[in-house]
Amino acid sequence: MGATGAVGSVMLRVLSHRADIWGEIRLVASSRSVGRTLTVCGEDVVVQELSDDVFDGVDVALFDVPEDVAATWAPVAVARGAVVVDNSSAFRADPEVPLVAPEVNPAQVRNRPRGIIANPNCATLAMIDALGALHSGWELTELVVATYQAASAVGQAGIERLHDELEAVAGQRALGQQASDLRAALSDRLDDDSPFVAPLALNVVPWVGWPVEEGWTSEEMCVRHEARRILGLPELKVSATCVRVPVVTGHSMAVHATFARPIKVEAARQALVEAPSVVVLDEPDQREFPTPADIVGSDPTFVGRMRQAIDFPNTIEMFICSDNLRKGAALNTVQVAELVARDLAQVR
Amino acid sequence: MGATGAVGSVMLRVLSHRADIWGEIRLVASSRSVGRTLTVCGEDVVVQELSDDVFDGVDVALFDVPEDVAATWAPVAVARGAVVVDNSSAFRADPEVPLVAPEVNPAQVRNRPRGIIANPNCATLAMIDALGALHSGWELTELVVATYQAASAVGQAGIERLHDELEAVAGQRALGQQASDLRAALSDRLDDDSPFVAPLALNVVPWVGWPVEEGWTSEEMCVRHEARRILGLPELKVSATCVRVPVVTGHSMAVHATFARPIKVEAARQALVEAPSVVVLDEPDQREFPTPADIVGSDPTFVGRMRQAIDFPNTIEMFICSDNLRKGAALNTVQVAELVARDLAQVR
């Protein structure tokens, strides 16, 4: 579901590069994409229109559609016999819908009374594998996070808008000197119809999601709620500040993580080196650290800039980068779907 | 000193817009700018070459030059009778050189046994007025900071490189999909001679300054050291992660600040509204918050996204933006120079 979107396109690539445990793969998208032929797992597949019947005989349905579409259609798919893995926020807060990061809480895929499993938010997923690996050794107690989130997390419209803005400002070397410059340059050349609440080219925007309570955004509360649920730590202390940056794809996070037990940076680094889905890029003398430009298009969680906090006991500082379309969306959805498929195969 | 650089140019504008308490203003720059005529305080002034004699009769010398030039020439200027206000890092760690933010520790301008006063680092200055205002009410104990630092902090070369990179990537809509994309696009069109250690357009780079100890950068240690000194809090707990972002001018910081006394976000907001050099932009329901694009070219420290930390006692989260060429460099230098001039006038 949503096969032609920014995440859907990556999902087809991810499916095509992993072991093909699937029989038939059906592709569904909105009406304007119906009839297009896309390639997945080496097969040409025609995009179908969304209807009740499309879910008949489906074991696992991967959803990447807007929240309202997911809320309406996930129960339909379940009624037709599918297990739904949904990448929208529609079910993430539902206590009867597990939130699964396969490297951290894979067993939760079986705990799905509604037949729906939610894919966590991309900001949570960017760091959860690294945090999970450290938590299992030292017991995480506190998390202070500031994010650097990419445009593609709002879909193809976000990617296009960032490129539109870049083209509008490129070559204007006087820009960035005065407050009205950038907004004027953009409004001269582009319409106001942006998925972002402020200019994104040559800017950073401390607002991701919608307002929830007491000045917090949905994204910030989501990171807190989801880190707690996935790690199974209902008392975990979390403060997040979520910021959009002019990067196409690749979320980054500055993470200040405090643990119950004494932790040394060398041991923490070793634990991450040994975590299957984490790659450590951390040679400061060689200027080796993760950046979105260097990790985009790849699956792991990349960690660098690991430092022992000087003034805070049992605390590690680190900078984490992860592809928000892969681990943050398509890859995790596919990984969860694979766990479900194995689970179904065992039951039968 | 350094009248034609990125900071020097702003310094001339700042001097021209403030009360003109100066008699003669001399402009000094490197040899390639000697003989150029610049306007300051309504007067046309010819740029002079650096020499011992240029400091004769000078009361206050404002330096914005590389560290090694400052280290060599500040003592020369002092020997000729000037008080030096230096914006390089040459003297910032010297216990006999005060580090002054005029809204926080103005009296320290008199404590200058070497005749030199250091302008704090631009990342420290971006947040220090806001922190100072909150500290005076609630006593700051802990600070966890992640930065979003602009290209112009490394001077004109940083501004030009960011624009060069923007031009090289604009219109290439496939960029940002794969890890090699961006580096390839840049190396096709630009030489490798960047002041940044990684691509900056469409990227964020978690590295500012040079390596110091245990994985920390000079910039991160500087923020810790300077916040402690300026606030007079040698035991303040500080962890900073400094990140360069593709913004021309305007530093931003995600700040997690903990205090000794119970603090409520409404009272903290009111204290910042009343701080003379701070502007609060914080109406989340109206999507009002500071961004670099909206505050560049102006003097105050802008604070928004103020939130009561849910899980951390006595802790406020906020997002701070400030013009790194103004408050972070030229403005603060001029403000310190004005304090020195008033001090000298009283002594005479």
mmCIF file of N, CA and C in Angstrom, chain A residues 142 144 146-148 160 163-164 166-167 170-173 176-179 182-183 197 202-204 206-207 211 215-217 220-221 224 228 237-241 243 246 249 256 284 287 289-294 296-297 305 307-308 310-312 317 319, chain B residues 142 144 146-148 160 163-164 166-167 170-173 176-179 182-183 197 202-204 206-207 211 215-217 220-221 224 228 237-241 243 246 249 252 256 284 287 289-294 296-297 305 307-308 310-312 317 319:
data_model
loop_
_atom_site.group_PDB
_atom_site.id
_atom_site.type_symbol
_atom_site.label_atom_id
_atom_site.label_comp_id
_atom_site.label_asym_id
_atom_site.label_seq_id
_atom_site.Cartn_x
_atom_site.Cartn_y
_atom_site.Cartn_z
ATOM 1 N N GLU A 142 18.279 7.706 31.183
ATOM 2 C CA GLU A 142 17.953 9.064 30.742
ATOM 3 C C GLU A 142 18.437 9.281 29.315
ATOM 4 N N VAL A 144 18.669 12.569 26.467
ATOM 5 C CA VAL A 144 18.434 13.930 25.977
ATOM 6 C C VAL A 144 18.880 13.933 24.520
ATOM 7 N N ALA A 146 18.738 15.773 20.531
ATOM 8 C CA ALA A 146 18.396 16.830 19.576
ATOM 9 C C ALA A 146 18.542 16.221 18.191
ATOM 10 N N THR A 147 17.566 16.458 17.316
ATOM 11 C CA THR A 147 17.576 15.795 16.015
ATOM 12 C C THR A 147 17.915 16.754 14.882
ATOM 13 N N TYR A 148 18.355 16.155 13.792
ATOM 14 C CA TYR A 148 18.658 16.840 12.539
ATOM 15 C C TYR A 148 17.945 16.001 11.483
ATOM 16 N N GLU A 160 10.911 17.226 -3.121
ATOM 17 C CA GLU A 160 10.752 18.183 -4.229
ATOM 18 C C GLU A 160 10.839 19.624 -3.724
ATOM 19 N N HIS A 163 14.448 20.606 -3.035
ATOM 20 C CA HIS A 163 15.160 20.875 -4.292
ATOM 21 C C HIS A 163 14.670 22.177 -4.938
ATOM 22 N N ASP A 164 13.352 22.416 -4.907
ATOM 23 C CA ASP A 164 12.822 23.683 -5.446
ATOM 24 C C ASP A 164 13.474 24.875 -4.734
ATOM 25 N N LEU A 166 16.319 24.939 -3.082
ATOM 26 C CA LEU A 166 17.750 25.032 -3.401
ATOM 27 C C LEU A 166 17.952 25.745 -4.737
ATOM 28 N N GLU A 167 17.134 25.383 -5.728
ATOM 29 C CA GLU A 167 17.267 26.034 -7.034
ATOM 30 C C GLU A 167 16.942 27.516 -6.948
ATOM 31 N N ALA A 170 20.152 29.117 -5.064
ATOM 32 C CA ALA A 170 21.520 28.893 -5.556
ATOM 33 C C ALA A 170 21.973 30.074 -6.409
ATOM 34 N N GLY A 171 23.177 30.498 -6.194
ATOM 35 C CA GLY A 171 23.745 31.587 -6.982
ATOM 36 C C GLY A 171 23.453 32.970 -6.435
ATOM 37 N N GLN A 172 22.569 33.055 -5.478
ATOM 38 C CA GLN A 172 22.267 34.365 -4.883
ATOM 39 C C GLN A 172 23.173 34.552 -3.667
ATOM 40 N N ARG A 173 24.352 35.059 -3.915
ATOM 41 C CA ARG A 173 25.382 35.064 -2.875
ATOM 42 C C ARG A 173 25.169 36.108 -1.791
ATOM 43 N N GLY A 176 21.262 35.292 3.079
ATOM 44 C CA GLY A 176 21.735 34.861 4.384
ATOM 45 C C GLY A 176 22.395 35.983 5.157
ATOM 46 N N GLN A 177 22.201 37.216 4.713
ATOM 47 C CA GLN A 177 22.766 38.371 5.419
ATOM 48 C C GLN A 177 21.708 39.073 6.266
ATOM 49 N N GLN A 178 20.482 39.084 5.777
ATOM 50 C CA GLN A 178 19.411 39.801 6.461
ATOM 51 C C GLN A 178 18.194 38.903 6.580
ATOM 52 N N ALA A 179 17.357 39.222 7.573
ATOM 53 C CA ALA A 179 16.255 38.322 7.904
ATOM 54 C C ALA A 179 15.252 38.154 6.772
ATOM 55 N N LEU A 182 15.835 35.493 2.645
ATOM 56 C CA LEU A 182 15.534 34.144 2.200
ATOM 57 C C LEU A 182 14.051 33.982 1.913
ATOM 58 N N ARG A 183 13.219 34.495 2.806
ATOM 59 C CA ARG A 183 11.774 34.382 2.560
ATOM 60 C C ARG A 183 11.398 35.115 1.271
ATOM 61 N N VAL A 197 7.030 24.241 7.659
ATOM 62 C CA VAL A 197 6.397 25.433 8.220
ATOM 63 C C VAL A 197 7.268 26.683 8.090
ATOM 64 N N LEU A 202 19.002 26.609 3.353
ATOM 65 C CA LEU A 202 19.792 27.581 4.116
ATOM 66 C C LEU A 202 19.177 27.912 5.473
ATOM 67 N N ASN A 203 18.473 26.943 6.046
ATOM 68 C CA ASN A 203 17.802 27.220 7.315
ATOM 69 C C ASN A 203 17.717 25.920 8.123
ATOM 70 N N VAL A 204 17.383 26.031 9.385
ATOM 71 C CA VAL A 204 16.979 24.872 10.178
ATOM 72 C C VAL A 204 15.672 25.258 10.854
ATOM 73 N N PRO A 206 12.989 24.358 13.844
ATOM 74 C CA PRO A 206 12.794 23.576 15.071
ATOM 75 C C PRO A 206 11.328 23.194 15.265
ATOM 76 N N TRP A 207 10.766 22.549 14.273
ATOM 77 C CA TRP A 207 9.366 22.170 14.353
ATOM 78 C C TRP A 207 9.122 20.983 13.429
ATOM 79 N N PRO A 211 1.442 20.554 16.965
ATOM 80 C CA PRO A 211 1.503 20.863 18.399
ATOM 81 C C PRO A 211 0.675 19.867 19.191
ATOM 82 N N GLY A 215 3.636 23.080 24.509
ATOM 83 C CA GLY A 215 4.753 23.497 23.665
ATOM 84 C C GLY A 215 5.494 22.371 22.981
ATOM 85 N N TRP A 216 5.175 21.127 23.332
ATOM 86 C CA TRP A 216 5.835 19.982 22.707
ATOM 87 C C TRP A 216 5.194 19.667 21.362
ATOM 88 N N THR A 217 5.989 19.123 20.435
ATOM 89 C CA THR A 217 5.437 18.667 19.161
ATOM 90 C C THR A 217 5.108 17.177 19.238
ATOM 91 N N GLU A 220 8.276 15.066 19.044
ATOM 92 C CA GLU A 220 9.053 14.990 20.284
ATOM 93 C C GLU A 220 8.409 14.049 21.298
ATOM 94 N N MET A 221 7.081 14.119 21.405
ATOM 95 C CA MET A 221 6.389 13.230 22.338
ATOM 96 C C MET A 221 6.444 11.781 21.858
ATOM 97 N N ARG A 224 9.687 10.120 22.782
ATOM 98 C CA ARG A 224 9.664 9.730 24.199
ATOM 99 C C ARG A 224 8.821 8.475 24.400
ATOM 100 N N ARG A 228 10.371 4.537 25.114
ATOM 101 C CA ARG A 228 9.928 3.838 26.322
ATOM 102 C C ARG A 228 9.300 2.485 25.994
ATOM 103 N N LYS A 237 13.524 8.450 31.349
ATOM 104 C CA LYS A 237 13.453 9.914 31.241
ATOM 105 C C LYS A 237 13.908 10.331 29.853
ATOM 106 N N VAL A 238 13.062 11.086 29.162
ATOM 107 C CA VAL A 238 13.382 11.490 27.791
ATOM 108 C C VAL A 238 13.027 12.961 27.572
ATOM 109 N N SER A 239 13.950 13.714 27.003
ATOM 110 C CA SER A 239 13.637 15.035 26.451
ATOM 111 C C SER A 239 14.199 15.076 25.040
ATOM 112 N N ALA A 240 13.348 15.383 24.064
ATOM 113 C CA ALA A 240 13.795 15.482 22.672
ATOM 114 C C ALA A 240 13.461 16.862 22.125
ATOM 115 N N THR A 241 14.348 17.380 21.294
ATOM 116 C CA THR A 241 14.062 18.573 20.498
ATOM 117 C C THR A 241 14.215 18.158 19.044
ATOM 118 N N VAL A 243 14.232 18.855 15.046
ATOM 119 C CA VAL A 243 14.558 19.968 14.152
ATOM 120 C C VAL A 243 14.690 19.433 12.729
ATOM 121 N N PRO A 246 18.079 21.009 6.104
ATOM 122 C CA PRO A 246 18.043 20.885 4.640
ATOM 123 C C PRO A 246 18.918 19.748 4.114
ATOM 124 N N THR A 249 17.872 13.051 2.536
ATOM 125 C CA THR A 249 17.590 11.808 3.253
ATOM 126 C C THR A 249 18.716 11.516 4.239
ATOM 127 N N HIS A 256 22.564 12.226 24.239
ATOM 128 C CA HIS A 256 23.184 12.251 25.579
ATOM 129 C C HIS A 256 22.447 11.167 26.364
ATOM 130 N N PRO A 284 38.075 10.225 15.406
ATOM 131 C CA PRO A 284 38.096 11.694 15.355
ATOM 132 C C PRO A 284 39.396 12.263 14.785
ATOM 133 N N ARG A 287 39.079 12.513 11.299
ATOM 134 C CA ARG A 287 37.809 13.181 10.950
ATOM 135 C C ARG A 287 36.816 12.163 10.410
ATOM 136 N N PHE A 289 33.473 10.287 11.066
ATOM 137 C CA PHE A 289 32.235 10.336 11.848
ATOM 138 C C PHE A 289 31.119 10.187 10.832
ATOM 139 N N PRO A 290 29.920 9.801 11.263
ATOM 140 C CA PRO A 290 28.835 9.663 10.279
ATOM 141 C C PRO A 290 28.265 11.027 9.884
ATOM 142 N N THR A 291 27.920 11.172 8.605
ATOM 143 C CA THR A 291 27.100 12.304 8.152
ATOM 144 C C THR A 291 25.998 11.723 7.268
ATOM 145 N N PRO A 292 24.881 12.432 7.130
ATOM 146 C CA PRO A 292 23.811 11.914 6.267
ATOM 147 C C PRO A 292 24.309 11.634 4.852
ATOM 148 N N ALA A 293 25.155 12.514 4.295
ATOM 149 C CA ALA A 293 25.621 12.320 2.916
ATOM 150 C C ALA A 293 26.415 11.036 2.755
ATOM 151 N N ASP A 294 27.038 10.577 3.825
ATOM 152 C CA ASP A 294 27.887 9.390 3.727
ATOM 153 C C ASP A 294 27.145 8.090 4.019
ATOM 154 N N VAL A 296 23.535 7.687 3.507
ATOM 155 C CA VAL A 296 22.245 7.548 2.819
ATOM 156 C C VAL A 296 22.273 6.352 1.864
ATOM 157 N N GLY A 297 21.166 5.645 1.798
ATOM 158 C CA GLY A 297 21.087 4.491 0.908
ATOM 159 C C GLY A 297 21.573 3.209 1.538
ATOM 160 N N ARG A 305 31.384 10.026 16.985
ATOM 161 C CA ARG A 305 31.558 11.095 17.987
ATOM 162 C C ARG A 305 31.257 10.575 19.405
ATOM 163 N N ARG A 307 31.763 9.969 23.093
ATOM 164 C CA ARG A 307 32.567 10.621 24.125
ATOM 165 C C ARG A 307 32.013 10.285 25.503
ATOM 166 N N GLN A 308 32.919 10.152 26.436
ATOM 167 C CA GLN A 308 32.533 10.038 27.842
ATOM 168 C C GLN A 308 32.125 11.429 28.310
ATOM 169 N N ILE A 310 31.995 14.388 30.528
ATOM 170 C CA ILE A 310 32.984 14.726 31.551
ATOM 171 C C ILE A 310 32.311 14.983 32.898
ATOM 172 N N ASP A 311 31.172 15.664 32.853
ATOM 173 C CA ASP A 311 30.541 16.123 34.097
ATOM 174 C C ASP A 311 29.344 15.297 34.532
ATOM 175 N N PHE A 312 28.923 14.348 33.682
ATOM 176 C CA PHE A 312 27.709 13.584 33.998
ATOM 177 C C PHE A 312 28.101 12.116 34.200
ATOM 178 N N GLU A 317 28.034 10.517 25.200
ATOM 179 C CA GLU A 317 27.553 11.401 24.129
ATOM 180 C C GLU A 317 27.844 10.705 22.809
ATOM 181 N N PHE A 319 26.811 10.797 18.216
ATOM 182 C CA PHE A 319 26.102 11.346 17.061
ATOM 183 C C PHE A 319 25.729 10.156 16.188
ATOM 184 N N GLU B 142 23.223 22.434 35.242
ATOM 185 C CA GLU B 142 23.559 21.485 34.175
ATOM 186 C C GLU B 142 23.108 22.013 32.824
ATOM 187 N N VAL B 144 22.978 20.609 28.708
ATOM 188 C CA VAL B 144 23.231 19.685 27.602
ATOM 189 C C VAL B 144 22.823 20.422 26.332
ATOM 190 N N ALA B 146 23.082 20.842 21.970
ATOM 191 C CA ALA B 146 23.443 20.415 20.617
ATOM 192 C C ALA B 146 23.324 21.645 19.727
ATOM 193 N N THR B 147 24.343 21.867 18.872
ATOM 194 C CA THR B 147 24.350 23.094 18.083
ATOM 195 C C THR B 147 24.048 22.838 16.616
ATOM 196 N N TYR B 148 23.633 23.901 15.955
ATOM 197 C CA TYR B 148 23.371 23.947 14.517
ATOM 198 C C TYR B 148 24.109 25.204 14.058
ATOM 199 N N GLU B 160 31.527 31.477 1.024
ATOM 200 C CA GLU B 160 31.715 31.212 -0.414
ATOM 201 C C GLU B 160 31.631 29.714 -0.707
ATOM 202 N N HIS B 163 28.007 28.551 -0.695
ATOM 203 C CA HIS B 163 27.330 28.955 -1.943
ATOM 204 C C HIS B 163 27.849 28.155 -3.139
ATOM 205 N N ASP B 164 29.153 27.922 -3.203
ATOM 206 C CA ASP B 164 29.710 27.096 -4.287
ATOM 207 C C ASP B 164 29.049 25.716 -4.294
ATOM 208 N N LEU B 166 26.164 24.844 -2.976
ATOM 209 C CA LEU B 166 24.748 24.942 -3.344
ATOM 210 C C LEU B 166 24.591 24.997 -4.858
ATOM 211 N N GLU B 167 25.422 25.805 -5.498
ATOM 212 C CA GLU B 167 25.336 25.905 -6.962
ATOM 213 C C GLU B 167 25.676 24.578 -7.625
ATOM 214 N N ALA B 170 22.419 22.275 -6.903
ATOM 215 C CA ALA B 170 21.061 22.719 -7.254
ATOM 216 C C ALA B 170 20.644 22.126 -8.588
ATOM 217 N N GLY B 171 19.422 21.673 -8.665
ATOM 218 C CA GLY B 171 18.891 21.131 -9.914
ATOM 219 C C GLY B 171 19.180 19.662 -10.122
ATOM 220 N N GLN B 172 20.046 19.094 -9.291
ATOM 221 C CA GLN B 172 20.342 17.656 -9.424
ATOM 222 C C GLN B 172 19.402 16.882 -8.503
ATOM 223 N N ARG B 173 18.236 16.599 -9.013
ATOM 224 C CA ARG B 173 17.172 16.075 -8.153
ATOM 225 C C ARG B 173 17.366 14.627 -7.736
ATOM 226 N N GLY B 176 21.129 12.836 -3.027
ATOM 227 C CA GLY B 176 20.615 12.555 -1.698
ATOM 228 C C GLY B 176 19.962 11.196 -1.612
ATOM 229 N N GLN B 177 20.166 10.335 -2.600
ATOM 230 C CA GLN B 177 19.592 8.981 -2.595
ATOM 231 C C GLN B 177 20.629 7.944 -2.188
ATOM 232 N N GLN B 178 21.880 8.183 -2.583
ATOM 233 C CA GLN B 178 22.944 7.212 -2.337
ATOM 234 C C GLN B 178 24.143 7.917 -1.734
ATOM 235 N N ALA B 179 24.957 7.140 -1.028
ATOM 236 C CA ALA B 179 26.040 7.740 -0.261
ATOM 237 C C ALA B 179 27.078 8.446 -1.120
ATOM 238 N N LEU B 182 26.568 12.852 -3.353
ATOM 239 C CA LEU B 182 26.875 14.235 -3.037
ATOM 240 C C LEU B 182 28.370 14.508 -3.172
ATOM 241 N N ARG B 183 29.183 13.612 -2.636
ATOM 242 C CA ARG B 183 30.632 13.815 -2.755
ATOM 243 C C ARG B 183 31.045 13.827 -4.220
ATOM 244 N N VAL B 197 35.170 19.961 6.878
ATOM 245 C CA VAL B 197 35.800 18.646 6.782
ATOM 246 C C VAL B 197 34.953 17.639 6.022
ATOM 247 N N LEU B 202 23.329 20.174 1.656
ATOM 248 C CA LEU B 202 22.519 18.946 1.806
ATOM 249 C C LEU B 202 23.105 17.966 2.823
ATOM 250 N N ASN B 203 23.792 18.494 3.818
ATOM 251 C CA ASN B 203 24.427 17.627 4.805
ATOM 252 C C ASN B 203 24.495 18.344 6.153
ATOM 253 N N VAL B 204 24.792 17.610 7.199
ATOM 254 C CA VAL B 204 25.176 18.203 8.477
ATOM 255 C C VAL B 204 26.470 17.521 8.906
ATOM 256 N N PRO B 206 29.064 16.766 12.017
ATOM 257 C CA PRO B 206 29.228 16.825 13.470
ATOM 258 C C PRO B 206 30.681 17.055 13.877
ATOM 259 N N TRP B 207 31.257 18.103 13.344
ATOM 260 C CA TRP B 207 32.659 18.383 13.638
ATOM 261 C C TRP B 207 32.922 19.880 13.449
ATOM 262 N N PRO B 211 40.504 18.394 16.922
ATOM 263 C CA PRO B 211 40.405 17.403 18.002
ATOM 264 C C PRO B 211 41.201 17.859 19.218
ATOM 265 N N GLY B 215 38.129 12.420 22.093
ATOM 266 C CA GLY B 215 37.040 12.500 21.134
ATOM 267 C C GLY B 215 36.305 13.827 21.100
ATOM 268 N N TRP B 216 36.617 14.714 22.034
ATOM 269 C CA TRP B 216 35.970 16.030 22.068
ATOM 270 C C TRP B 216 36.647 16.969 21.075
ATOM 271 N N THR B 217 35.856 17.915 20.518
ATOM 272 C CA THR B 217 36.439 18.954 19.665
ATOM 273 C C THR B 217 36.745 20.201 20.495
ATOM 274 N N GLU B 220 33.590 22.137 21.312
ATOM 275 C CA GLU B 220 32.766 21.582 22.398
ATOM 276 C C GLU B 220 33.381 21.879 23.770
ATOM 277 N N MET B 221 34.710 21.764 23.863
ATOM 278 C CA MET B 221 35.368 22.052 25.136
ATOM 279 C C MET B 221 35.315 23.539 25.446
ATOM 280 N N ARG B 224 32.034 24.530 26.995
ATOM 281 C CA ARG B 224 32.020 24.154 28.411
ATOM 282 C C ARG B 224 32.840 25.135 29.248
ATOM 283 N N ARG B 228 31.239 28.181 31.809
ATOM 284 C CA ARG B 228 31.650 28.173 33.217
ATOM 285 C C ARG B 228 32.285 29.497 33.638
ATOM 286 N N LYS B 237 27.967 21.674 35.122
ATOM 287 C CA LYS B 237 28.049 20.460 34.304
ATOM 288 C C LYS B 237 27.633 20.798 32.881
ATOM 289 N N VAL B 238 28.509 20.488 31.929
ATOM 290 C CA VAL B 238 28.228 20.841 30.534
ATOM 291 C C VAL B 238 28.603 19.680 29.609
ATOM 292 N N SER B 239 27.694 19.334 28.707
ATOM 293 C CA SER B 239 28.022 18.468 27.573
ATOM 294 C C SER B 239 27.501 19.142 26.320
ATOM 295 N N ALA B 240 28.383 19.366 25.351
ATOM 296 C CA ALA B 240 27.974 19.983 24.089
ATOM 297 C C ALA B 240 28.327 19.067 22.931
ATOM 298 N N THR B 241 27.467 19.032 21.923
ATOM 299 C CA THR B 241 27.779 18.409 20.637
ATOM 300 C C THR B 241 27.656 19.501 19.588
ATOM 301 N N VAL B 243 27.750 20.921 15.795
ATOM 302 C CA VAL B 243 27.447 20.425 14.451
ATOM 303 C C VAL B 243 27.338 21.607 13.485
ATOM 304 N N PRO B 246 24.149 23.600 6.877
ATOM 305 C CA PRO B 246 24.220 24.436 5.678
ATOM 306 C C PRO B 246 23.351 25.692 5.776
ATOM 307 N N THR B 249 24.383 32.269 7.827
ATOM 308 C CA THR B 249 24.639 32.967 9.084
ATOM 309 C C THR B 249 23.491 32.736 10.047
ATOM 310 N N SER B 252 22.214 28.169 15.857
ATOM 311 C CA SER B 252 21.076 27.713 16.652
ATOM 312 C C SER B 252 21.561 26.671 17.655
ATOM 313 N N HIS B 256 19.144 22.075 26.863
ATOM 314 C CA HIS B 256 18.494 21.370 27.983
ATOM 315 C C HIS B 256 19.194 21.908 29.228
ATOM 316 N N PRO B 284 3.851 28.360 19.856
ATOM 317 C CA PRO B 284 3.846 27.128 19.059
ATOM 318 C C PRO B 284 2.566 26.934 18.245
ATOM 319 N N ARG B 287 2.966 28.469 15.106
ATOM 320 C CA ARG B 287 4.240 28.056 14.494
ATOM 321 C C ARG B 287 5.249 29.210 14.575
ATOM 322 N N PHE B 289 8.565 30.465 16.195
ATOM 323 C CA PHE B 289 9.769 30.010 16.877
ATOM 324 C C PHE B 289 10.916 30.649 16.109
ATOM 325 N N PRO B 290 12.101 30.752 16.698
ATOM 326 C CA PRO B 290 13.209 31.359 15.940
ATOM 327 C C PRO B 290 13.791 30.381 14.925
ATOM 328 N N THR B 291 14.174 30.897 13.769
ATOM 329 C CA THR B 291 15.010 30.142 12.821
ATOM 330 C C THR B 291 16.129 31.082 12.384
ATOM 331 N N PRO B 292 17.256 30.535 11.930
ATOM 332 C CA PRO B 292 18.346 31.411 11.470
ATOM 333 C C PRO B 292 17.882 32.383 10.383
ATOM 334 N N ALA B 293 17.058 31.900 9.437
ATOM 335 C CA ALA B 293 16.630 32.768 8.330
ATOM 336 C C ALA B 293 15.834 33.968 8.823
ATOM 337 N N ASP B 294 15.179 33.831 9.964
ATOM 338 C CA ASP B 294 14.324 34.914 10.445
ATOM 339 C C ASP B 294 15.049 35.879 11.374
ATOM 340 N N VAL B 296 18.667 36.459 11.234
ATOM 341 C CA VAL B 296 19.973 36.915 10.744
ATOM 342 C C VAL B 296 19.954 38.428 10.521
ATOM 343 N N GLY B 297 21.058 39.080 10.862
ATOM 344 C CA GLY B 297 21.156 40.524 10.681
ATOM 345 C C GLY B 297 20.633 41.323 11.853
ATOM 346 N N ARG B 305 10.486 27.692 21.486
ATOM 347 C CA ARG B 305 10.301 26.262 21.804
ATOM 348 C C ARG B 305 10.568 25.987 23.291
ATOM 349 N N ARG B 307 9.953 24.663 26.769
ATOM 350 C CA ARG B 307 9.134 23.580 27.312
ATOM 351 C C ARG B 307 9.651 23.163 28.681
ATOM 352 N N GLN B 308 8.715 22.830 29.538
ATOM 353 C CA GLN B 308 9.062 22.218 30.805
ATOM 354 C C GLN B 308 9.472 20.779 30.519
ATOM 355 N N ILE B 310 9.555 17.102 30.938
ATOM 356 C CA ILE B 310 8.537 16.301 31.628
ATOM 357 C C ILE B 310 9.181 15.390 32.673
ATOM 358 N N ASP B 311 10.331 14.822 32.334
ATOM 359 C CA ASP B 311 10.927 13.793 33.188
ATOM 360 C C ASP B 311 12.117 14.275 34.011
ATOM 361 N N PHE B 312 12.561 15.518 33.770
ATOM 362 C CA PHE B 312 13.758 16.011 34.464
ATOM 363 C C PHE B 312 13.352 17.174 35.362
ATOM 364 N N GLU B 317 13.630 23.096 28.410
ATOM 365 C CA GLU B 317 14.151 22.871 27.058
ATOM 366 C C GLU B 317 13.900 24.137 26.256
ATOM 367 N N PHE B 319 15.026 26.378 22.271
ATOM 368 C CA PHE B 319 15.767 26.476 21.019
ATOM 369 C C PHE B 319 16.162 27.937 20.870
#
